[in-house]
CSV table of C-alpha atoms in Angstrom, one decimal:
chain,number,residue,atom,x,y,z
W,1,MET,CA,31.4,19.2,13.1
W,2,PRO,CA,29.0,20.9,10.7
W,3,HIS,CA,29.0,19.7,7.1
W,4,THR,CA,30.1,22.0,4.2
W,5,SER,CA,27.7,22.7,1.4
W,6,THR,CA,29.4,20.2,-0.8
W,7,GLU,CA,29.2,17.5,1.8
W,8,LYS,CA,25.5,18.3,2.4
W,9,LEU,CA,24.8,18.0,-1.3
W,10,ALA,CA,26.6,14.6,-1.4
W,11,ILE,CA,24.6,13.4,1.6
W,12,ALA,CA,21.4,14.5,-0.1
W,13,LYS,CA,22.3,12.6,-3.2
W,14,VAL,CA,23.1,9.4,-1.3
W,15,ALA,CA,19.9,9.8,0.8
W,16,LEU,CA,17.9,10.1,-2.4
W,17,ILE,CA,19.5,7.0,-3.9
W,18,VAL,CA,18.9,5.0,-0.7
W,19,VAL,CA,15.3,6.1,-0.4
W,20,CYS,CA,14.6,5.5,-4.1
W,21,LEU,CA,16.0,2.0,-3.9
W,22,GLY,CA,13.9,1.3,-0.8
W,23,SER,CA,10.9,2.7,-2.7
W,24,ILE,CA,11.5,0.2,-5.5
W,25,VAL,CA,12.2,-2.9,-3.3
W,26,GLY,CA,9.2,-2.3,-1.0
W,27,PRO,CA,6.4,-2.4,-3.7
W,28,LEU,CA,8.4,-5.0,-5.6
W,29,GLY,CA,8.5,-7.4,-2.7
W,30,MET,CA,4.8,-6.7,-1.9
W,31,ALA,CA,3.3,-7.0,-5.3
W,32,SER,CA,5.4,-9.7,-6.8
W,33,VAL,CA,4.2,-12.2,-4.2
W,34,ASN,CA,0.7,-12.1,-5.7
W,35,ILE,CA,2.0,-13.8,-8.9
W,36,ALA,CA,3.6,-16.6,-6.8
W,37,ILE,CA,0.4,-17.4,-4.8
W,38,PRO,CA,-0.8,-20.4,-7.0
W,39,ASP,CA,2.6,-22.1,-6.7
W,40,LEU,CA,2.9,-21.3,-3.0
W,41,ALA,CA,-0.6,-22.6,-2.3
W,42,ALA,CA,0.0,-25.9,-4.2
W,43,ASP,CA,3.3,-26.5,-2.5
W,44,LEU,CA,2.1,-25.8,1.0
W,45,GLN,CA,-1.4,-27.2,0.4
W,46,ALA,CA,-3.0,-24.0,1.5
W,47,ASN,CA,-6.7,-23.5,1.1
W,48,ALA,CA,-8.3,-20.4,-0.4
W,49,LYS,CA,-9.1,-18.9,2.9
W,50,MET,CA,-5.5,-19.0,4.1
W,51,VAL,CA,-4.1,-17.8,0.8
W,52,SER,CA,-6.3,-14.7,0.8
W,53,TRP,CA,-4.6,-13.6,4.0
W,54,LEU,CA,-1.2,-13.3,2.3
W,55,PRO,CA,-1.7,-9.7,1.0
W,56,THR,CA,-4.1,-8.8,3.8
W,57,LEU,CA,-1.8,-9.4,6.7
W,58,PHE,CA,1.0,-7.4,5.0
W,59,ILE,CA,-1.3,-4.4,4.5
W,60,LEU,CA,-2.9,-4.8,8.0
W,61,SER,CA,0.5,-4.6,9.7
W,62,SER,CA,1.5,-1.6,7.6
W,63,VAL,CA,-1.6,0.2,8.7
W,64,ILE,CA,-1.1,-0.6,12.4
W,65,PHE,CA,2.6,0.5,12.5
W,66,MET,CA,2.6,3.4,10.0
W,67,LEU,CA,2.0,6.2,12.4
W,68,PRO,CA,4.0,4.7,15.3
W,69,ALA,CA,7.0,4.2,13.0
W,70,GLY,CA,6.9,7.9,12.0
W,71,LYS,CA,6.7,9.0,15.6
W,72,LEU,CA,9.6,6.8,16.6
W,73,ALA,CA,11.7,8.1,13.7
W,74,ASP,CA,11.1,11.7,14.9
W,75,ASN,CA,12.2,10.8,18.4
W,76,TYR,CA,15.1,8.3,17.8
W,77,GLY,CA,16.4,9.1,14.3
W,78,ARG,CA,14.9,8.7,10.8
W,79,LYS,CA,17.9,7.0,9.4
W,80,ARG,CA,18.0,4.5,12.3
W,81,ILE,CA,14.3,3.5,12.0
W,82,TYR,CA,14.7,3.3,8.2
W,83,ALA,CA,17.7,1.0,8.5
W,84,TYR,CA,16.0,-1.1,11.1
W,85,GLY,CA,13.0,-1.4,8.8
W,86,LEU,CA,15.2,-2.6,5.9
W,87,ALA,CA,16.9,-5.1,8.1
W,88,LEU,CA,13.6,-6.5,9.4
W,89,ASN,CA,12.3,-6.6,5.9
W,90,ALA,CA,15.3,-8.7,4.8
W,91,PHE,CA,15.0,-11.1,7.7
W,92,SER,CA,11.2,-11.6,7.4
W,93,SER,CA,11.6,-12.2,3.6
W,94,LEU,CA,14.3,-14.8,4.4
W,95,MET,CA,12.0,-16.5,6.9
W,96,CYS,CA,9.0,-16.5,4.4
W,97,GLY,CA,11.3,-18.1,1.8
W,98,VAL,CA,12.4,-20.9,4.1
W,99,SER,CA,9.0,-21.6,5.8
W,100,ASN,CA,7.4,-25.0,5.3
W,101,SER,CA,3.9,-24.1,6.3
W,102,ILE,CA,1.4,-21.5,5.3
W,103,GLU,CA,0.9,-20.4,8.9
W,104,TRP,CA,4.6,-19.5,9.2
W,105,VAL,CA,4.5,-17.6,5.9
W,106,LEU,CA,1.5,-15.6,7.1
W,107,PHE,CA,3.3,-14.8,10.4
W,108,TRP,CA,6.4,-13.5,8.7
W,109,ARG,CA,4.3,-11.7,6.1
W,110,PHE,CA,2.8,-9.7,9.0
W,111,VAL,CA,6.2,-8.9,10.3
W,112,GLN,CA,7.2,-7.8,6.8
W,113,GLY,CA,4.3,-5.4,6.7
W,114,GLY,CA,5.5,-3.8,9.9
W,115,ALA,CA,9.0,-3.4,8.3
W,116,SER,CA,7.4,-1.8,5.3
W,117,ALA,CA,5.8,0.8,7.6
W,118,MET,CA,9.2,1.6,9.1
W,119,ILE,CA,10.6,2.1,5.6
W,120,PHE,CA,7.8,4.2,4.0
W,121,GLY,CA,7.0,6.0,7.2
W,122,THR,CA,10.6,7.5,7.3
W,123,GLY,CA,11.8,7.6,3.7
W,124,VAL,CA,10.1,10.9,2.7
W,125,ALA,CA,11.1,12.4,6.0
W,126,ILE,CA,14.8,11.6,5.3
W,127,ILE,CA,14.7,13.3,1.9
W,128,THR,CA,12.9,16.3,3.4
W,129,SER,CA,15.5,16.6,6.1
W,130,VAL,CA,18.6,16.6,3.9
W,131,THR,CA,17.4,18.2,0.6
W,132,PRO,CA,17.6,22.0,0.1
W,133,SER,CA,14.1,23.5,-0.1
W,134,HIS,CA,14.5,24.6,-3.7
W,135,LYS,CA,15.3,21.0,-4.8
W,136,ARG,CA,12.9,19.2,-2.4
W,137,GLY,CA,10.0,18.9,-4.8
W,138,ALA,CA,12.0,17.3,-7.5
W,139,ALA,CA,13.6,14.9,-5.1
W,140,LEU,CA,10.2,13.8,-3.7
W,141,GLY,CA,8.9,13.5,-7.2
W,142,ILE,CA,11.7,11.1,-8.1
W,143,ALA,CA,11.1,9.0,-4.9
W,144,ALA,CA,7.4,8.8,-5.8
W,145,ALA,CA,8.2,7.7,-9.3
W,146,CYS,CA,10.3,4.9,-7.9
W,147,ILE,CA,7.3,3.4,-6.1
W,148,TYR,CA,5.5,3.2,-9.5
W,149,VAL,CA,8.6,1.6,-11.0
W,150,GLY,CA,8.5,-1.1,-8.3
W,151,LEU,CA,4.8,-1.7,-8.9
W,152,THR,CA,5.4,-1.7,-12.6
W,153,ILE,CA,8.1,-4.4,-12.7
W,154,ALA,CA,6.7,-6.5,-9.8
W,155,PRO,CA,4.3,-8.7,-11.7
W,156,ALA,CA,6.9,-9.5,-14.4
W,157,VAL,CA,9.7,-10.1,-11.9
W,158,GLY,CA,7.4,-12.2,-9.7
W,159,GLY,CA,6.3,-14.3,-12.7
W,160,TRP,CA,9.9,-14.7,-14.0
W,161,LEU,CA,11.3,-15.8,-10.6
W,162,THR,CA,8.4,-18.2,-9.9
W,163,GLU,CA,8.7,-19.8,-13.3
W,164,LEU,CA,12.5,-20.3,-13.1
W,165,TRP,CA,13.2,-21.0,-9.4
W,166,GLY,CA,9.8,-21.4,-7.7
W,167,TRP,CA,7.8,-19.3,-5.2
W,168,ARG,CA,10.5,-19.1,-2.6
W,169,SER,CA,12.7,-17.1,-4.8
W,170,VAL,CA,10.2,-14.2,-4.8
W,171,PHE,CA,11.0,-13.7,-1.1
W,172,LEU,CA,14.7,-14.6,-1.2
W,173,PHE,CA,15.7,-12.4,-4.0
W,174,GLN,CA,15.1,-9.3,-1.8
W,175,VAL,CA,17.6,-10.3,0.8
W,176,PRO,CA,20.9,-9.5,-1.0
W,177,ILE,CA,19.5,-6.3,-2.4
W,178,VAL,CA,18.5,-5.0,1.1
W,179,ILE,CA,21.9,-6.1,2.6
W,180,ALA,CA,23.7,-4.1,-0.1
W,181,LEU,CA,21.5,-1.1,0.6
W,182,LEU,CA,22.3,-1.4,4.4
W,183,ILE,CA,26.0,-1.4,3.6
W,184,VAL,CA,25.6,1.8,1.5
W,185,ILE,CA,23.7,3.4,4.4
W,186,LYS,CA,26.5,2.4,6.9
W,187,LEU,CA,29.4,3.6,4.7
W,188,ARG,CA,28.0,6.5,2.7
W,189,LEU,CA,25.0,8.1,4.5
W,190,SER,CA,26.5,10.1,7.4
W,191,GLY,CA,24.5,12.0,10.0
W,192,GLU,CA,21.2,11.5,11.7
W,193,TRP,CA,18.0,13.4,11.6
W,194,LYS,CA,15.5,13.6,14.5
W,195,ASN,CA,13.6,16.2,16.6
W,196,ASP,CA,15.7,18.1,19.1
W,197,ASN,CA,13.3,17.2,21.9
W,198,LYS,CA,11.7,13.8,22.3
W,199,THR,CA,7.9,13.8,22.6
W,200,LYS,CA,6.0,11.4,24.6
W,201,PHE,CA,4.8,8.4,22.5
W,202,ASP,CA,1.0,7.9,22.4
W,203,TRP,CA,0.8,4.2,23.4
W,204,TRP,CA,-2.9,4.4,24.1
W,205,GLY,CA,-3.6,5.9,20.6
W,206,THR,CA,-1.5,3.2,19.0
W,207,ALA,CA,-3.3,0.4,20.9
W,208,ILE,CA,-6.7,1.8,20.1
W,209,PHE,CA,-5.9,2.1,16.4
W,210,ALA,CA,-4.6,-1.5,16.4
W,211,VAL,CA,-7.8,-2.7,17.9
W,212,PHE,CA,-9.8,-0.9,15.2
W,213,SER,CA,-7.7,-2.4,12.4
W,214,LEU,CA,-7.6,-5.9,13.7
W,215,SER,CA,-11.3,-6.1,14.6
W,216,LEU,CA,-12.4,-4.6,11.2
W,217,VAL,CA,-10.3,-7.0,9.1
W,218,TYR,CA,-11.1,-10.2,11.0
W,219,GLY,CA,-14.7,-9.2,11.6
W,220,LEU,CA,-15.3,-8.7,7.9
W,221,SER,CA,-13.6,-12.0,7.0
W,222,ILE,CA,-16.0,-14.1,9.2
W,223,LEU,CA,-19.3,-12.3,8.4
W,224,PRO,CA,-22.2,-13.1,8.5
W,225,SER,CA,-21.4,-14.9,11.9
W,226,VAL,CA,-22.5,-13.2,15.1
W,227,LEU,CA,-18.8,-12.8,16.1
W,228,GLY,CA,-18.2,-11.1,12.8
W,229,PHE,CA,-20.9,-8.5,13.5
W,230,VAL,CA,-19.6,-8.0,17.0
W,231,LEU,CA,-16.1,-7.3,15.8
W,232,VAL,CA,-17.2,-4.9,13.1
W,233,ALA,CA,-19.2,-3.0,15.7
W,234,LEU,CA,-16.1,-3.0,17.9
W,235,SER,CA,-14.0,-1.6,15.1
W,236,ALA,CA,-16.5,1.3,14.6
W,237,LEU,CA,-16.5,2.0,18.4
W,238,SER,CA,-12.7,1.8,18.4
W,239,LEU,CA,-12.4,4.3,15.5
W,240,MET,CA,-14.7,6.8,17.3
W,241,PHE,CA,-12.7,6.4,20.5
W,242,PHE,CA,-9.4,6.9,18.6
W,243,VAL,CA,-10.7,10.1,17.1
W,244,LEU,CA,-11.9,11.3,20.5
W,245,HIS,CA,-8.6,10.4,22.1
W,246,GLN,CA,-6.5,12.1,19.4
W,247,SER,CA,-8.6,15.3,19.6
W,248,ARG,CA,-7.9,15.5,23.3
W,249,SER,CA,-4.3,14.3,23.4
W,250,ARG,CA,-1.4,16.8,23.8
W,251,ARG,CA,0.9,14.7,21.7
W,252,PRO,CA,-1.4,12.9,19.2
W,253,LEU,CA,-0.3,10.6,16.5
W,254,ILE,CA,-2.4,12.7,14.1
W,255,ARG,CA,-4.2,16.0,14.6
W,256,VAL,CA,-7.8,15.1,13.7
W,257,GLN,CA,-8.9,18.7,13.6
W,258,MET,CA,-7.2,19.0,10.2
W,259,PHE,CA,-10.2,17.0,8.7
W,260,ARG,CA,-12.7,19.6,10.0
W,261,GLU,CA,-10.6,22.6,9.0
W,262,SER,CA,-10.2,21.7,5.3
W,263,ARG,CA,-13.0,20.2,3.2
W,264,VAL,CA,-10.4,19.7,0.4
W,265,PHE,CA,-8.1,17.8,2.7
W,266,SER,CA,-10.8,15.4,4.1
W,267,MET,CA,-12.6,14.8,0.8
W,268,SER,CA,-9.3,14.2,-1.1
W,269,LEU,CA,-8.3,11.6,1.5
W,270,SER,CA,-11.7,10.0,1.2
W,271,THR,CA,-11.3,9.8,-2.6
W,272,SER,CA,-7.8,8.3,-2.2
W,273,LEU,CA,-9.1,5.7,0.2
W,274,LEU,CA,-11.9,4.6,-2.1
W,275,MET,CA,-9.7,4.5,-5.3
W,276,TYR,CA,-7.1,2.3,-3.6
W,277,ALA,CA,-9.7,0.1,-2.1
W,278,SER,CA,-11.0,-0.5,-5.6
W,279,ASN,CA,-7.6,-1.3,-7.1
W,280,VAL,CA,-6.0,-3.8,-4.7
W,281,PRO,CA,-8.7,-6.6,-5.2
W,282,LEU,CA,-8.2,-6.2,-9.0
W,283,ILE,CA,-4.5,-7.2,-8.9
W,284,PHE,CA,-4.9,-10.0,-6.4
W,285,LEU,CA,-7.9,-11.7,-8.2
W,286,LEU,CA,-6.6,-11.2,-11.7
W,287,SER,CA,-3.5,-13.1,-10.8
W,288,LEU,CA,-5.6,-16.0,-9.8
W,289,TYR,CA,-8.0,-15.7,-12.7
W,290,LEU,CA,-5.2,-15.6,-15.3
W,291,GLN,CA,-3.4,-18.6,-13.9
W,292,TYR,CA,-6.3,-20.8,-12.9
W,293,VAL,CA,-9.1,-20.0,-15.4
W,294,LYS,CA,-7.0,-19.0,-18.4
W,295,ASP,CA,-4.2,-21.5,-17.5
W,296,LEU,CA,-1.4,-19.0,-18.1
W,297,THR,CA,2.1,-19.3,-16.7
W,298,PRO,CA,3.2,-17.0,-13.8
W,299,LEU,CA,5.4,-15.1,-16.2
W,300,HIS,CA,2.7,-14.6,-18.8
W,301,ALA,CA,0.2,-13.5,-16.1
W,302,GLY,CA,2.7,-11.1,-14.6
W,303,GLN,CA,3.3,-9.5,-18.0
W,304,ILE,CA,-0.4,-8.9,-18.5
W,305,ILE,CA,-0.9,-7.3,-15.1
W,306,LEU,CA,2.2,-5.2,-15.7
W,307,VAL,CA,0.2,-3.2,-18.3
W,308,GLN,CA,-1.8,-1.3,-15.7
W,309,ALA,CA,1.2,-0.3,-13.5
W,310,LEU,CA,3.2,0.6,-16.6
W,311,SER,CA,0.6,3.0,-17.9
W,312,MET,CA,0.3,4.5,-14.4
W,313,ALA,CA,4.1,5.1,-14.3
W,314,VAL,CA,4.0,6.8,-17.7
W,315,ILE,CA,0.9,9.0,-17.1
W,316,ALA,CA,1.5,10.0,-13.4
W,317,PRO,CA,4.4,12.5,-14.0
W,318,MET,CA,2.4,14.1,-16.9
W,319,SER,CA,-0.6,14.5,-14.7
W,320,GLY,CA,1.4,16.3,-12.1
W,321,LYS,CA,2.2,19.0,-14.7
W,322,LEU,CA,-1.5,19.2,-15.7
W,323,SER,CA,-2.4,19.8,-12.1
W,324,ASP,CA,-0.1,22.8,-12.1
W,325,LYS,CA,-2.0,24.3,-15.0
W,326,PHE,CA,-5.6,23.2,-14.1
W,327,GLN,CA,-7.4,22.6,-10.9
W,328,SER,CA,-6.2,19.4,-9.3
W,329,ARG,CA,-9.7,18.2,-8.6
W,330,LEU,CA,-10.6,18.5,-12.2
W,331,VAL,CA,-7.7,16.4,-13.5
W,332,ALA,CA,-8.1,13.9,-10.6
W,333,THR,CA,-11.9,13.6,-11.3
W,334,VAL,CA,-11.3,12.9,-15.0
W,335,GLY,CA,-8.9,10.2,-13.9
W,336,CYS,CA,-11.6,8.7,-11.6
W,337,VAL,CA,-14.1,8.7,-14.5
W,338,ILE,CA,-11.6,6.9,-16.8
W,339,VAL,CA,-11.0,4.3,-14.1
W,340,ALA,CA,-14.7,3.8,-13.7
W,341,CYS,CA,-15.0,3.2,-17.5
W,342,GLY,CA,-12.2,0.6,-17.4
W,343,MET,CA,-13.8,-1.1,-14.4
W,344,LEU,CA,-17.2,-1.2,-16.1
W,345,ILE,CA,-15.7,-2.9,-19.2
W,346,LEU,CA,-13.7,-5.3,-17.1
W,347,SER,CA,-16.8,-6.3,-15.1
W,348,LEU,CA,-18.1,-8.0,-18.2
W,349,MET,CA,-15.3,-10.5,-18.0
W,350,ASN,CA,-16.1,-14.2,-17.9
W,351,THR,CA,-14.5,-17.6,-18.6
W,352,ASP,CA,-14.3,-16.9,-22.4
W,353,THR,CA,-13.0,-13.3,-22.2
W,354,SER,CA,-10.0,-12.8,-24.5
W,355,ILE,CA,-6.6,-11.6,-23.2
W,356,THR,CA,-6.7,-8.6,-25.5
W,357,PHE,CA,-10.0,-7.5,-23.8
W,358,ILE,CA,-8.4,-7.7,-20.4
W,359,VAL,CA,-5.2,-5.9,-21.5
W,360,GLY,CA,-7.3,-3.1,-23.0
W,361,SER,CA,-9.3,-2.7,-19.8
W,362,LEU,CA,-6.2,-2.7,-17.6
W,363,LEU,CA,-4.6,-0.1,-19.9
W,364,LEU,CA,-7.6,2.2,-19.5
W,365,ILE,CA,-7.6,1.7,-15.7
W,366,GLY,CA,-3.9,2.5,-15.5
W,367,VAL,CA,-4.3,5.7,-17.5
W,368,GLY,CA,-7.1,6.8,-15.3
W,369,PHE,CA,-5.2,6.0,-12.1
W,370,GLY,CA,-2.1,7.8,-13.4
W,371,LEU,CA,-4.3,10.9,-14.0
W,372,PHE,CA,-5.8,10.6,-10.6
W,373,SER,CA,-3.0,9.9,-8.2
W,374,THR,CA,-0.5,12.8,-8.5
W,375,PRO,CA,-3.2,15.6,-8.8
W,376,ASN,CA,-5.0,14.2,-5.8
W,377,ASN,CA,-1.8,14.2,-3.8
W,378,ASN,CA,-1.2,17.7,-4.9
W,379,ALA,CA,-4.6,18.7,-3.7
W,380,ILE,CA,-4.0,17.1,-0.3
W,381,MET,CA,-0.6,18.8,0.2
W,382,GLY,CA,-1.9,22.1,-1.1
W,383,SER,CA,-4.8,22.2,1.4
W,384,VAL,CA,-2.8,22.3,4.6
W,385,GLN,CA,-0.5,24.8,6.3
W,386,LEU,CA,3.3,24.6,5.6
W,387,HIS,CA,4.1,23.4,9.2
W,388,GLU,CA,1.8,20.4,8.8
W,389,VAL,CA,2.9,19.0,5.5
W,390,GLY,CA,4.7,16.2,7.3
W,391,VAL,CA,1.5,15.1,9.1
W,392,ALA,CA,-0.4,15.5,5.8
W,393,SER,CA,2.1,13.3,4.0
W,394,ALA,CA,1.8,10.6,6.6
W,395,THR,CA,-2.0,10.8,6.6
W,396,MET,CA,-2.1,10.6,2.8
W,397,ASN,CA,0.1,7.4,3.0
W,398,LEU,CA,-2.2,6.0,5.7
W,399,ALA,CA,-5.4,6.7,3.7
W,400,ARG,CA,-3.9,4.8,0.8
W,401,THR,CA,-2.9,1.8,2.9
W,402,ILE,CA,-6.3,1.7,4.7
W,403,GLY,CA,-8.0,1.7,1.3
W,404,ASN,CA,-5.8,-1.3,0.3
W,405,LEU,CA,-6.6,-3.0,3.6
W,406,PHE,CA,-10.4,-2.4,3.3
W,407,GLY,CA,-10.5,-3.6,-0.3
W,408,MET,CA,-8.6,-6.8,0.6
W,409,SER,CA,-10.8,-7.4,3.7
W,410,MET,CA,-13.8,-7.4,1.4
W,411,VAL,CA,-12.1,-9.8,-1.0
W,412,ASN,CA,-11.4,-12.1,2.0
W,413,LEU,CA,-15.1,-12.1,2.8
W,414,MET,CA,-16.0,-13.0,-0.8
W,415,VAL,CA,-13.3,-15.7,-1.0
W,416,HIS,CA,-14.5,-17.2,2.3
W,417,TYR,CA,-18.1,-17.1,1.2
W,418,TYR,CA,-17.7,-18.5,-2.4
W,419,ILE,CA,-14.7,-20.9,-1.9
W,420,GLY,CA,-14.2,-21.3,1.8
W,421,GLU,CA,-11.8,-24.0,3.0
W,422,ALA,CA,-11.3,-25.6,-0.5
W,423,GLN,CA,-8.0,-25.3,-2.3
W,424,PHE,CA,-7.7,-23.4,-5.5
W,425,THR,CA,-8.2,-26.1,-8.3
W,426,GLN,CA,-9.8,-26.2,-11.7
W,427,GLU,CA,-13.0,-27.5,-10.0
W,428,GLN,CA,-13.2,-24.2,-8.1
W,429,ASN,CA,-13.1,-22.1,-11.3
W,430,PRO,CA,-16.9,-21.3,-11.3
W,431,ALA,CA,-16.6,-20.1,-7.7
W,432,LEU,CA,-13.5,-18.1,-8.5
W,433,ILE,CA,-15.4,-16.4,-11.4
W,434,GLN,CA,-18.2,-15.5,-9.0
W,435,THR,CA,-15.7,-14.0,-6.6
W,436,VAL,CA,-14.1,-12.0,-9.4
W,437,GLU,CA,-17.4,-10.7,-10.7
W,438,MET,CA,-18.5,-9.6,-7.2
W,439,ALA,CA,-15.2,-8.0,-6.4
W,440,LEU,CA,-15.2,-6.0,-9.7
W,441,SER,CA,-18.8,-4.8,-9.0
W,442,MET,CA,-17.6,-3.7,-5.6
W,443,SER,CA,-14.6,-1.9,-7.1
W,444,LEU,CA,-16.8,-0.2,-9.6
W,445,ALA,CA,-19.1,1.1,-6.9
W,446,PHE,CA,-16.1,2.5,-4.9
W,447,VAL,CA,-14.8,4.3,-8.0
W,448,VAL,CA,-18.3,5.8,-8.8
W,449,ILE,CA,-18.5,7.2,-5.2
W,450,ALA,CA,-15.0,8.5,-5.5
W,451,CYS,CA,-15.9,10.3,-8.7
W,452,VAL,CA,-18.7,12.2,-6.9
W,453,ILE,CA,-16.6,13.1,-3.9
W,454,SER,CA,-13.7,14.2,-6.1
W,455,GLY,CA,-15.9,16.5,-8.2
W,456,PHE,CA,-17.4,18.3,-5.2
W,457,ARG,CA,-14.3,18.5,-3.0
W,458,GLY,CA,-13.6,22.2,-3.8
W,459,LYS,CA,-10.5,24.0,-4.8
W,460,SER,CA,-7.2,24.0,-2.7
W,461,ASP,CA,-5.1,27.1,-2.4
W,462,SER,CA,-2.3,25.7,-4.5
W,463,THR,CA,-4.5,24.8,-7.5
């Protein structure tokens, strides 16, 4: 029986609430774990090499399953895949929280990353499916803001939970929230949204992309060994083969011709990848630096790191309005330049650096990132045809995730080189400082390249 307009509006409101809560819980569960890493490592006697895989495996799994999750949602139901993702996220969080070895935590962290792909790969599609076109932009904007809210409060929540109840609570607190969300979906979110005709799933494309991701991440982590170089070469070949396969496939996971058709689209995605590759090492290593080198509590460290995400959350909505008045590439490029200035200042950090200096640098980076993110997304979405905005949205999310994955893979390489099998202790502080310095130099280089690409990307139709 068709829904009345009043019922459709009610469904749209419930869908927005559900997706927004999922958009908060996802980043909250991912980013809050970084603050708990020192306590987790000490309790499970995990060395630096194992610890560095905690964020990496989560991101790797998200990259591998992002496109397949979106395809499955189109075929079998977006609400169904979204709910399955939430349930799997709750279960894997529970298993991380009760694990007694670092190996099991890493395994369930990988599963949690796949669950995250199911959530983020379908959330925007649900909102698009149920929201009237004249209200869709506002709804998507609210959902995007919720991601920043999750990232903003994650460090403080992670520090607070770790200090009061230990590292396991950072995983376990998500479980009742997700269960409550699943109940709301079951009782209040009626209907299902999927394509009328199922399309054949591209298993070969999925497998090739998985080989690319796995070989790149593991290969980078074991350089300069011979096997490391072999795996990096394999990742390059796999990527080329994936592009070739997608260009010839009748039902591709992604239409690669879009990259050739629009310079703005391809260069904006490249800028996004580089900017996010520069940011994720910063959050991970600063958490370690503040707790090991500066001897701060998890709560205090989380409050300091919160500064960047908070400034991003404040500036991002404003930058969206600026991109409506000025060219998106100009606003985004100014943001890139500000981030570069913040990274340059932060790269001067050493053992004796004051907390005020670090907070000021993070504030500058957050403001720059807030100016960059929304206009850059606007440029991407404004550079494609209307019937391909769904593909563009998925590709934009994938570029951001791959940037995170590449940045963390490079940090893994640095941690393995400077610290190796040793556990994080006060004796390893000099090696940790070297790792932080090298990572900040790498991040600065990524941002500088992003500035150049952003400035020369051209003008999209919508800006």
